[in-house]
Amino acid sequence: MIQTKNLNELEEEKQQATQEKIDGERSAQQPQVVDALAAYVNSKWSIAKSHKLDIASRLSDNLRRRRGEYSAEKLSQIKSTGGSEIYMNITGIKCMGAKAWLSDLFNPSGYKPFTLEPTPVMDLPPEIHERLVMEAMKGAQALGIPEEIAFQLMQKHKDRLKGEIRKEAEERMELMEDHIEDALIEGNWRTVFDNFLDDLVTYPTAIISGVNFKQKSKITWVEINGEYQPKKKLKLVREVTRVSPFDAYPSPTMNGTDSSWFIEHIRYSPADLSKMRTAQGYDPEAIEKVLNDYRINGHREWLFNSGERDRLEGKTSVMSGNYDLIDGVKFSGNVQGKQLIEWGMSPKVITDPLDEYSVSMIVIGSYAIRALINPDPCGRIQYYFTSWRNVPNSFWGQSLPETIADIQDAANATARSLLNNMAMGSAPQVAVDVAALPANTAVSSLTPWKVWVYDSNKNGGRGAGVSFFSPEIKSNELLSVYERFVRYSDELSGIPSYAFGSDAGAGAAKTASGLSMLMNAASKIIKNVVRNIDVNVIEPLIGAFYNSLMLDPDVPKEIKGDACAKSRGSDALMHKEAAA
């Protein structure tokens, strides 16, 4: 028998053979710690890819539903029966309406989606408290005031001092909020959050990563000989990035950002890697080897359903021969200290062999280009995620397209039946008694003023040899069924048609006060989504920026202090309801 292989399999074998040759050439040069780290990450990468097979199909199905496309299997079934292939894209409209609603809540002009609240002053610092007691005792002895009155005066003075400390802390946090907002804008927050909302209304889970440090080119203008000239310099900025659900590979047991490990599939350009050689925490020698091995033909991690993803995202599916990016995997999670010591990390860094250490590693092929202890004080991995509908104890939730999937399918079937019925009933059907027709008469076409010749004697006098009739049109009944499914989609999605400008509302929706009441009632589901974003994404992300700035020696001490981050998305929703 002759064994056959498709193009992808041949490319994978070619890539594997090339990789094995490279591994053999560099085996004596790579440090032991890096080899062990790369092997560990690649083992987790294989587990995560196997676990995500079913999820990848769900992601593609969600994107198809938002775009208004049938799967290849479903389209083949429709074509086999003939008739209309129309797709009534209710899902896409709901997704756009939901995103617009959320954008309106989180991005009003001049509005920060967060605030910093100073930690309540439970008591004065011990040194201040002792000084107040001593001053009260001395004052009471000097003036002959009873001790109980002296302590009452001290308590009033104490309350005044606590109020002043609280006011100073609030002023500090207002300045820190401005500092965080500047860092967010510099870190591309607005674009990233807009893409995050797109993911949230499309996929089972939406993910943001931060705080990530990245060197960016910045232009400053300097005066030289009376003329301003541009000067380019590299600046290390705090950045947030949107992680595509297609590129997210959580541990099979992951249900929170501190419960297990997480892998992100990353694509680097050669220019990005070249800049990383001088960045803190990266291994310049490993990066140089990556560029030496993969600069010409690139390096691609072959993934299940990647071709379908490329098609849906409007990209041209590429083979390794013309792939100019370099794929890598970023591992974030806990590793036992004993394993890190065995890999070669210094015992000065790993002080307890039995403790769990949060680490961050980036591997490209068999090269670990970064391996370091997570700098976050709490050891939390820098990924924040939520869903349209969270599923307890699961990383992946339920998406908006999945919520109304059955209704979308039923509405599509109804619309196809409607168009097929209208097509059948829009023109007459012709019945021909071939026994009454002369020999060689063409009966395959119908034209105006066509003359039909037939012999009634041949059919026993049963009447005309040609008759016309029209199938019954059921358009009103089918339209009624379709409209019912649309109303069901309003109820299940929580995004009614009148929420984004449609005039489909009836009754109370036709008055201003009635529409306001209906909008408030419909916002129950969106309130839950907003709360998910507040609690699971914005508050921990702002907390990570706050911790990073608190540890930065370049940030003025005058704006630092103890505080916690609070999101304001729910507040914005309540304000809009009150103003309605």
Coordinates of C-alpha atoms in Angstrom, one line a residue:
M1 CA 0.0 0.0 0.0
I2 CA 1.2 3.5 -0.7
Q3 CA 1.0 5.8 2.3
T4 CA -0.4 9.3 1.6
K5 CA 0.2 12.5 3.6
N6 CA -1.3 15.9 3.3
L7 CA 0.7 19.1 3.0
N8 CA 0.4 20.0 6.7
E9 CA 1.8 16.6 7.7
L10 CA 4.7 16.9 5.3
E11 CA 5.5 20.4 6.6
E12 CA 5.4 19.2 10.2
E13 CA 7.8 16.3 9.4
K14 CA 10.1 18.7 7.7
Q15 CA 10.0 21.2 10.6
Q16 CA 10.6 18.3 13.1
A17 CA 13.7 17.1 11.2
T18 CA 15.1 20.6 11.0
Q19 CA 14.5 21.1 14.7
E20 CA 16.2 17.7 15.6
K21 CA 19.3 18.8 13.6
I22 CA 19.4 22.1 15.4
D23 CA 19.1 20.5 18.8
G24 CA 21.9 18.1 18.0
E25 CA 24.2 21.0 17.0
R26 CA 23.6 23.1 20.1
S27 CA 23.3 20.3 22.8
A28 CA 26.8 21.0 24.0
Q29 CA 26.4 24.8 24.1
Q30 CA 23.1 25.3 25.9
P31 CA 23.3 25.6 29.8
Q32 CA 21.7 22.7 31.7
V33 CA 19.3 25.1 33.5
V34 CA 17.9 26.4 30.3
D35 CA 17.5 22.9 28.8
A36 CA 15.6 21.7 31.8
L37 CA 13.3 24.8 31.8
A38 CA 12.6 24.4 28.1
A39 CA 11.8 20.7 28.5
Y40 CA 9.5 21.4 31.4
V41 CA 7.6 24.2 29.6
N42 CA 7.3 22.1 26.4
S43 CA 5.8 19.2 28.5
K44 CA 3.2 21.5 29.9
W45 CA 2.6 23.0 26.4
S46 CA 1.8 19.5 25.1
I47 CA -0.7 18.9 27.9
A48 CA -2.4 22.3 27.3
K49 CA -2.7 21.7 23.5
S50 CA -4.3 18.3 24.0
H51 CA -6.8 19.7 26.6
K52 CA -7.8 22.5 24.3
L53 CA -9.0 20.4 21.3
D54 CA -12.7 20.7 22.1
I55 CA -12.3 24.4 23.2
A56 CA -10.7 25.3 19.9
S57 CA -13.8 24.0 18.0
R58 CA -16.0 26.1 20.3
L59 CA -14.0 29.2 19.6
S60 CA -14.2 28.8 15.8
D61 CA -18.0 28.1 16.1
N62 CA -18.4 31.3 18.2
L63 CA -16.5 33.4 15.6
R64 CA -18.5 31.9 12.7
R65 CA -21.8 32.7 14.5
R66 CA -20.8 36.3 15.0
R67 CA -19.7 36.6 11.4
G68 CA -22.9 34.9 10.2
E69 CA -21.4 31.8 8.6
Y70 CA -22.4 28.2 8.6
S71 CA -19.8 25.5 9.4
A72 CA -18.6 23.5 6.4
E73 CA -20.5 20.5 7.6
K74 CA -23.8 22.4 8.0
L75 CA -23.4 24.2 4.7
S76 CA -22.9 20.8 3.0
Q77 CA -26.1 19.5 4.5
I78 CA -28.0 22.6 3.3
K79 CA -26.6 22.3 -0.2
S80 CA -27.5 18.6 -0.4
T81 CA -31.2 19.5 0.0
G82 CA -31.1 22.5 -2.3
G83 CA -32.8 25.9 -1.7
S84 CA -31.7 29.0 0.2
E85 CA -28.4 29.3 2.2
I86 CA -29.4 32.5 4.0
Y87 CA -28.0 33.1 7.5
M88 CA -30.0 35.6 9.6
N89 CA -27.2 37.1 11.7
I90 CA -29.1 37.7 15.0
T91 CA -26.0 36.8 16.9
G92 CA -23.8 39.4 15.2
I93 CA -26.3 42.1 16.0
K94 CA -26.6 41.1 19.7
C95 CA -22.8 41.0 20.0
M96 CA -22.5 44.5 18.5
G97 CA -25.3 45.8 20.7
A98 CA -23.7 44.3 23.8
K99 CA -20.3 45.7 23.1
A100 CA -21.7 49.2 22.4
W101 CA -23.6 49.0 25.7
L102 CA -20.5 48.0 27.7
S103 CA -18.3 50.6 25.9
D104 CA -20.8 53.3 26.8
L105 CA -20.5 52.3 30.5
F106 CA -16.7 52.0 30.7
N107 CA -15.5 54.7 28.4
P108 CA -17.5 57.9 28.9
S109 CA -15.5 61.1 28.2
G110 CA -13.3 62.2 31.1
Y111 CA -14.1 59.1 33.2
K112 CA -11.6 56.8 34.8
P113 CA -12.9 53.2 35.1
F114 CA -11.2 52.9 38.5
T115 CA -10.4 54.7 41.8
L116 CA -8.0 54.2 44.6
E117 CA -9.4 54.1 48.1
P118 CA -6.9 54.7 51.0
T119 CA -6.9 52.1 53.7
P120 CA -9.1 53.3 56.6
V121 CA -7.1 54.8 59.4
M122 CA -8.1 52.5 62.3
D123 CA -5.7 54.1 64.7
L124 CA -2.8 56.6 64.9
P125 CA 0.7 55.3 64.6
P126 CA 2.1 54.2 68.0
E127 CA 4.6 57.0 68.3
I128 CA 1.9 59.7 67.7
H129 CA -0.5 58.1 70.1
E130 CA 2.2 58.0 72.9
R131 CA 3.1 61.6 72.3
L132 CA -0.6 62.6 72.6
V133 CA -0.9 60.7 75.9
M134 CA 2.2 62.3 77.4
E135 CA 1.0 65.8 76.3
A136 CA -2.4 65.2 77.8
M137 CA -0.9 64.1 81.1
K138 CA 1.5 67.0 81.3
G139 CA -1.3 69.5 80.4
A140 CA -3.6 68.0 83.1
Q141 CA -1.0 68.3 85.8
A142 CA 0.0 71.8 84.8
L143 CA -3.5 73.2 84.6
G144 CA -5.0 71.0 87.3
I145 CA -7.5 69.5 84.9
P146 CA -9.1 66.2 85.9
E147 CA -7.6 63.3 84.0
E148 CA -11.0 62.2 82.4
I149 CA -11.4 65.7 80.9
A150 CA -7.8 65.7 79.7
F151 CA -8.4 62.3 78.0
Q152 CA -11.6 63.6 76.3
L153 CA -9.7 66.6 74.9
M154 CA -7.0 64.1 73.7
Q155 CA -9.6 62.0 72.0
K156 CA -10.9 65.0 70.1
H157 CA -7.4 65.9 69.1
K158 CA -6.8 62.3 68.1
D159 CA -9.9 62.3 65.8
R160 CA -8.8 65.5 64.2
L161 CA -5.3 64.0 63.4
K162 CA -6.9 60.9 62.0
G163 CA -9.1 63.1 59.7
E164 CA -6.0 65.0 58.5
I165 CA -4.1 61.8 57.8
R166 CA -7.1 60.5 55.9
K167 CA -7.3 63.7 53.8
E168 CA -3.6 63.5 53.1
A169 CA -3.9 59.9 52.0
E170 CA -6.8 60.8 49.7
E171 CA -4.8 63.6 48.1
R172 CA -1.9 61.1 47.6
M173 CA -4.2 58.6 45.9
E174 CA -5.6 61.2 43.6
L175 CA -2.1 61.9 42.3
M176 CA -1.4 58.1 42.1
E177 CA -4.6 57.6 40.1
D178 CA -3.3 60.2 37.6
H179 CA 0.0 58.4 37.5
I180 CA -1.7 55.0 36.8
E181 CA -3.9 56.6 34.2
D182 CA -0.9 58.0 32.4
A183 CA 0.8 54.5 32.5
L184 CA -2.4 52.9 31.1
I185 CA -2.6 55.3 28.2
E186 CA 1.1 54.9 27.5
G187 CA 0.6 51.1 27.7
N188 CA -2.1 51.1 25.0
W189 CA -5.0 50.5 27.4
R190 CA -7.8 52.0 25.3
T191 CA -7.2 49.8 22.3
V192 CA -6.6 46.7 24.4
F193 CA -9.8 47.2 26.4
D194 CA -11.8 47.8 23.3
N195 CA -10.5 44.5 21.8
F196 CA -11.1 42.8 25.2
L197 CA -14.8 43.8 25.0
D198 CA -15.0 42.4 21.5
D199 CA -13.7 39.1 22.9
L200 CA -16.1 39.2 25.8
V201 CA -19.2 39.3 23.7
T202 CA -17.8 36.7 21.2
Y203 CA -15.9 34.0 23.0
P204 CA -16.4 31.9 26.2
T205 CA -13.6 33.9 27.9
A206 CA -11.8 37.2 27.4
I207 CA -8.3 37.7 28.7
I208 CA -6.0 40.7 29.4
S209 CA -2.3 40.4 30.3
G210 CA -0.4 43.0 32.4
V211 CA 1.7 44.5 33.8
N212 CA 4.2 43.7 31.0
F213 CA 7.4 45.7 30.6
K214 CA 8.4 46.5 27.0
Q215 CA 10.9 48.8 25.4
K216 CA 9.3 51.3 23.0
S217 CA 10.8 53.9 20.8
K218 CA 9.9 57.4 21.8
I219 CA 10.6 60.7 20.0
T220 CA 11.6 63.7 22.0
W221 CA 12.2 67.1 20.5
V222 CA 15.5 68.9 21.5
E223 CA 16.7 72.3 20.6
I224 CA 19.9 72.3 18.6
N225 CA 21.3 75.6 17.2
G226 CA 18.0 77.3 17.6
E227 CA 16.1 74.5 15.8
Y228 CA 14.1 71.7 17.2
Q229 CA 15.3 68.3 16.1
P230 CA 13.7 64.8 16.8
K231 CA 15.7 62.5 19.0
K232 CA 14.8 58.8 19.2
K233 CA 15.3 56.9 22.5
L234 CA 14.1 53.6 24.0
K235 CA 11.9 53.8 27.0
L236 CA 10.7 50.9 29.2
V237 CA 6.9 51.2 29.6
R238 CA 4.3 49.2 31.4
E239 CA 2.0 47.7 28.9
V240 CA -1.3 45.7 28.8
T241 CA -2.0 43.3 26.0
R242 CA -5.1 41.5 24.8
V243 CA -4.7 37.7 24.7
S244 CA -6.7 36.1 22.0
P245 CA -8.7 33.1 23.4
F246 CA -7.2 31.1 20.5
D247 CA -3.7 31.8 22.1
A248 CA -4.7 31.0 25.7
Y249 CA -3.8 27.6 27.0
P250 CA -4.8 27.2 30.7
S251 CA -4.0 24.2 32.8
P252 CA -6.7 21.6 32.7
T253 CA -7.4 22.3 36.4
M254 CA -7.2 26.1 36.2
N255 CA -10.2 28.0 37.7
G256 CA -8.4 31.2 38.9
T257 CA -5.2 33.2 38.3
D258 CA -3.5 31.8 41.4
S259 CA -4.7 28.1 41.2
S260 CA -2.4 26.6 38.5
W261 CA -0.3 27.4 35.5
F262 CA -1.1 29.2 32.3
I263 CA 0.5 29.3 28.8
E264 CA 0.2 32.0 26.2
H265 CA 1.1 31.4 22.5
I266 CA 3.1 34.4 21.4
R267 CA 4.3 35.5 17.9
Y268 CA 7.5 37.6 17.8
S269 CA 8.9 39.5 14.9
P270 CA 12.7 39.4 14.4
A271 CA 12.8 43.1 15.3
D272 CA 11.0 42.4 18.6
L273 CA 13.5 39.7 19.6
S274 CA 16.4 41.9 18.6
K275 CA 15.3 44.6 21.0
M276 CA 14.9 42.0 23.8
R277 CA 18.6 41.3 23.8
T278 CA 19.2 44.4 25.9
A279 CA 16.1 44.1 28.1
Q280 CA 16.4 43.1 31.7
G281 CA 15.6 39.5 32.5
Y282 CA 16.2 38.1 29.0
D283 CA 19.1 35.8 27.9
P284 CA 20.9 37.6 25.0
E285 CA 22.8 34.5 24.0
A286 CA 19.6 32.4 23.7
I287 CA 17.9 35.1 21.7
E288 CA 20.9 35.3 19.3
K289 CA 20.6 31.5 18.8
V290 CA 16.9 31.9 18.1
L291 CA 17.6 34.6 15.5
N292 CA 20.4 32.5 14.0
D293 CA 18.2 29.4 13.6
Y294 CA 14.8 30.9 12.8
R295 CA 15.3 34.4 11.2
I296 CA 15.1 33.2 7.6
N297 CA 12.2 30.7 7.6
G298 CA 10.5 31.6 10.9
H299 CA 9.3 29.2 13.5
R300 CA 5.7 28.1 13.7
E301 CA 4.0 26.0 16.4
W302 CA 1.4 23.9 14.6
L303 CA -1.9 24.1 16.3
F304 CA -5.3 22.4 15.9
N305 CA -7.7 24.4 13.8
S306 CA -5.2 27.2 13.1
G307 CA -6.2 27.2 9.4
E308 CA -9.8 27.8 10.2
R309 CA -8.9 30.6 12.6
D310 CA -6.8 32.3 9.9
R311 CA -9.7 32.1 7.5
L312 CA -12.2 33.5 9.9
E313 CA -9.8 36.4 11.0
G314 CA -9.2 37.3 7.3
K315 CA -5.6 36.1 7.2
T316 CA -4.0 34.0 4.5
S317 CA -3.1 30.6 5.8
V318 CA 0.7 30.3 5.5
M319 CA 3.0 27.3 5.4
S320 CA 6.4 27.3 7.3
G321 CA 8.2 28.1 4.1
N322 CA 6.9 31.7 4.0
Y323 CA 6.2 32.2 7.7
D324 CA 8.3 35.2 8.8
L325 CA 7.3 35.3 12.5
I326 CA 8.9 33.3 15.3
D327 CA 6.4 31.5 17.7
G328 CA 7.1 31.1 21.3
V329 CA 5.2 30.0 24.5
K330 CA 5.1 32.0 27.7
F331 CA 4.6 29.9 30.9
S332 CA 3.3 31.4 34.1
G333 CA 2.7 29.4 37.2
N334 CA 4.0 27.9 40.4
V335 CA 7.0 25.5 40.6
Q336 CA 8.4 23.8 43.7
G337 CA 11.7 25.4 44.9
K338 CA 13.4 22.0 45.0
Q339 CA 12.9 21.6 41.2
L340 CA 14.2 25.1 40.6
I341 CA 17.4 24.4 42.6
E342 CA 17.8 21.1 40.6
W343 CA 17.5 23.1 37.4
G344 CA 20.3 25.3 38.5
M345 CA 18.8 28.4 40.1
S346 CA 20.7 29.9 43.0
P347 CA 19.8 28.8 46.5
K348 CA 20.1 32.5 47.5
V349 CA 17.0 33.1 45.4
I350 CA 15.2 29.8 46.2
T351 CA 15.4 30.0 50.0
D352 CA 12.9 27.2 50.8
P353 CA 13.1 24.0 48.7
L354 CA 9.5 23.0 49.6
D355 CA 7.9 26.3 48.9
E356 CA 6.0 27.1 45.7
Y357 CA 7.6 29.9 43.6
S358 CA 5.7 31.8 40.9
V359 CA 7.8 31.9 37.8
S360 CA 7.6 33.3 34.3
M361 CA 9.4 31.6 31.4
I362 CA 9.4 32.2 27.7
V363 CA 10.5 29.3 25.4
I364 CA 11.1 29.4 21.6
G365 CA 11.7 25.9 20.2
S366 CA 14.3 24.4 22.6
Y367 CA 15.6 27.8 23.8
A368 CA 14.5 29.4 27.1
I369 CA 15.0 33.1 26.4
R370 CA 13.6 34.2 29.8
A371 CA 13.4 32.5 33.1
L372 CA 12.7 34.5 36.3
I373 CA 10.8 34.6 39.5
N374 CA 7.5 36.5 39.2
P375 CA 8.2 40.0 40.4
D376 CA 4.6 40.5 41.6
P377 CA 4.6 40.7 45.5
C378 CA 1.7 38.3 45.7
G379 CA 3.1 35.9 43.1
R380 CA 0.0 36.2 41.0
I381 CA 0.3 35.5 37.3
Q382 CA -0.3 38.5 35.2
Y383 CA -3.5 37.3 33.4
Y384 CA -7.0 38.6 34.1
F385 CA -10.1 37.0 32.6
T386 CA -13.8 36.8 32.8
S387 CA -16.8 35.6 30.7
W388 CA -20.2 36.7 29.6
R389 CA -21.5 34.0 31.9
N390 CA -19.0 32.5 34.3
V391 CA -19.0 28.8 34.9
P392 CA -18.0 28.0 38.5
N393 CA -14.6 26.2 38.8
S394 CA -13.9 26.6 35.1
F395 CA -11.6 28.9 33.1
W396 CA -14.0 28.8 30.1
G397 CA -17.4 30.3 30.6
Q398 CA -20.4 30.5 28.3
S399 CA -20.4 33.0 25.5
L400 CA -23.2 35.2 24.2
P401 CA -23.3 33.3 20.9
E402 CA -23.6 30.0 22.8
T403 CA -26.4 31.5 24.9
I404 CA -28.6 32.0 21.9
A405 CA -27.2 29.3 19.6
D406 CA -30.4 27.2 19.5
I407 CA -32.5 30.2 18.7
Q408 CA -30.1 31.3 16.0
D409 CA -30.2 27.8 14.4
A410 CA -34.0 27.7 14.6
A411 CA -34.3 31.3 13.1
N412 CA -32.0 30.3 10.3
A413 CA -34.1 27.2 9.5
T414 CA -37.3 29.3 9.6
A415 CA -35.8 31.9 7.3
R416 CA -34.6 29.2 4.8
S417 CA -38.1 27.7 4.8
L418 CA -39.6 31.1 4.2
L419 CA -37.4 31.9 1.2
N420 CA -37.8 28.4 -0.2
N421 CA -41.6 28.6 0.2
M422 CA -41.8 32.0 -1.4
A423 CA -39.6 30.9 -4.3
M424 CA -41.9 27.9 -4.9
G425 CA -45.0 30.0 -4.7
S426 CA -43.8 33.0 -6.6
A427 CA -44.3 31.4 -10.1
P428 CA -46.7 28.8 -11.4
Q429 CA -46.0 25.1 -11.5
V430 CA -46.8 23.3 -14.7
A431 CA -48.4 19.8 -15.0
V432 CA -48.0 18.2 -18.5
D433 CA -49.8 15.1 -19.7
V434 CA -47.1 13.7 -21.9
A435 CA -49.6 11.2 -23.4
A436 CA -51.5 14.0 -25.1
L437 CA -48.5 15.8 -26.6
P438 CA -47.2 15.2 -30.1
A439 CA -44.0 13.4 -30.3
N440 CA -40.7 15.4 -29.8
T441 CA -42.5 18.3 -28.1
A442 CA -40.2 20.3 -25.8
V443 CA -41.7 20.7 -22.3
S444 CA -38.6 21.8 -20.4
S445 CA -39.2 25.6 -20.8
L446 CA -42.0 28.1 -20.3
T447 CA -42.0 31.4 -22.3
P448 CA -44.6 34.1 -22.9
W449 CA -47.1 33.4 -25.7
K450 CA -46.0 29.8 -25.8
V451 CA -48.4 27.6 -27.9
W452 CA -49.2 24.2 -26.4
V453 CA -50.4 21.6 -28.9
Y454 CA -52.0 18.4 -27.5
D455 CA -54.5 15.8 -28.7
S456 CA -57.3 15.1 -26.2
N457 CA -58.1 11.9 -27.9
K458 CA -54.7 10.5 -26.8
N459 CA -55.5 10.9 -23.1
G460 CA -59.0 9.6 -23.3
G461 CA -60.6 13.0 -23.1
R462 CA -59.4 13.7 -19.7
G463 CA -59.1 17.4 -20.4
A464 CA -56.2 19.8 -21.2
G465 CA -52.8 18.2 -21.6
V466 CA -51.3 21.2 -19.7
S467 CA -52.4 22.7 -16.4
F468 CA -51.1 25.4 -14.1
F469 CA -51.2 25.7 -10.3
S470 CA -49.3 27.6 -7.5
P471 CA -48.1 26.1 -4.2
E472 CA -49.6 27.7 -1.1
I473 CA -47.5 30.5 0.3
K474 CA -47.0 30.3 4.1
S475 CA -45.1 33.5 4.4
N476 CA -47.2 35.1 7.2
E477 CA -47.0 32.0 9.4
L478 CA -43.3 31.6 8.9
L479 CA -42.7 35.3 9.5
S480 CA -44.6 35.1 12.7
V481 CA -42.5 32.1 13.8
Y482 CA -39.3 34.0 12.9
E483 CA -40.3 37.1 14.9
R484 CA -41.0 34.9 17.9
F485 CA -37.5 33.5 17.8
V486 CA -36.1 37.1 17.6
R487 CA -38.1 38.0 20.7
Y488 CA -36.7 34.8 22.4
S489 CA -33.2 35.9 21.6
D490 CA -33.9 39.3 23.3
E491 CA -35.0 37.4 26.5
L492 CA -32.1 34.9 26.6
S493 CA -29.3 37.3 25.7
G494 CA -30.5 40.2 27.9
I495 CA -29.8 42.6 24.9
P496 CA -33.3 43.7 23.7
S497 CA -33.7 45.2 20.3
Y498 CA -34.7 48.6 21.6
A499 CA -31.4 48.7 23.7
F500 CA -29.5 49.6 20.5
G501 CA -31.9 51.8 18.6
S502 CA -34.3 49.3 17.0
D503 CA -38.0 50.4 16.7
A504 CA -39.1 46.8 17.3
G505 CA -40.3 47.6 20.8
A506 CA -44.0 47.8 21.4
G507 CA -46.3 49.2 24.1
A508 CA -44.3 50.7 27.0
A509 CA -41.1 51.0 24.8
K510 CA -42.8 53.7 22.7
T511 CA -42.8 56.2 25.5
A512 CA -39.7 57.8 27.2
S513 CA -40.6 56.7 30.7
G514 CA -41.7 53.3 29.6
L515 CA -38.5 52.7 27.6
S516 CA -36.5 53.8 30.7
M517 CA -38.4 51.2 32.8
L518 CA -37.7 48.5 30.2
M519 CA -34.1 49.4 29.9
N520 CA -33.6 49.2 33.7
A521 CA -35.3 45.8 33.7
A522 CA -33.2 44.5 30.8
S523 CA -30.0 45.7 32.4
K524 CA -30.0 42.9 35.0
I525 CA -27.9 40.6 32.8
I526 CA -25.6 43.4 31.7
K527 CA -25.1 44.4 35.4
N528 CA -23.8 40.9 36.1
V529 CA -21.4 41.2 33.1
V530 CA -20.2 44.6 34.4
R531 CA -19.6 43.1 37.8
N532 CA -17.6 40.3 36.3
I533 CA -15.4 42.8 34.5
D534 CA -15.0 44.9 37.7
V535 CA -14.1 42.1 40.1
N536 CA -12.1 39.8 37.8
V537 CA -10.3 42.2 35.5
I538 CA -10.1 45.9 36.3
E539 CA -9.6 45.8 40.1
P540 CA -6.8 43.2 40.0
L541 CA -5.2 44.8 37.0
I542 CA -5.2 48.2 38.5
G543 CA -3.9 46.6 41.7
A544 CA -1.0 45.2 39.7
F545 CA -0.2 48.6 38.2
Y546 CA -0.4 50.1 41.7
N547 CA 2.0 47.5 43.2
S548 CA 4.4 48.1 40.3
L549 CA 4.5 51.8 40.8
M550 CA 4.8 51.5 44.6
L551 CA 8.0 49.4 44.0
D552 CA 9.4 51.8 41.4
P553 CA 12.0 54.1 42.9
D554 CA 11.5 56.6 40.2
V555 CA 7.9 57.3 41.3
P556 CA 7.8 60.2 43.9
K557 CA 7.3 59.1 47.5
E558 CA 4.8 62.0 47.9
I559 CA 2.2 60.0 45.9
K560 CA 2.7 56.6 47.5
G561 CA 0.6 55.1 50.3
D562 CA -1.5 52.2 51.3
A563 CA -4.6 51.8 49.2
C564 CA -6.8 49.3 47.3
A565 CA -8.2 49.6 43.7
K566 CA -11.9 49.8 43.1
S567 CA -13.6 49.6 39.7
R568 CA -16.3 52.1 38.7
G569 CA -18.1 50.2 36.0
S570 CA -21.1 49.4 38.3
D571 CA -21.2 53.0 39.5
A572 CA -21.4 54.2 35.9
L573 CA -24.4 51.9 35.3
M574 CA -26.2 53.1 38.4
H575 CA -25.6 56.8 37.4
K576 CA -27.0 56.1 34.0
E577 CA -30.1 54.5 35.5
A578 CA -30.6 57.4 37.9
A579 CA -30.3 59.9 35.0
A580 CA -32.7 58.0 32.8

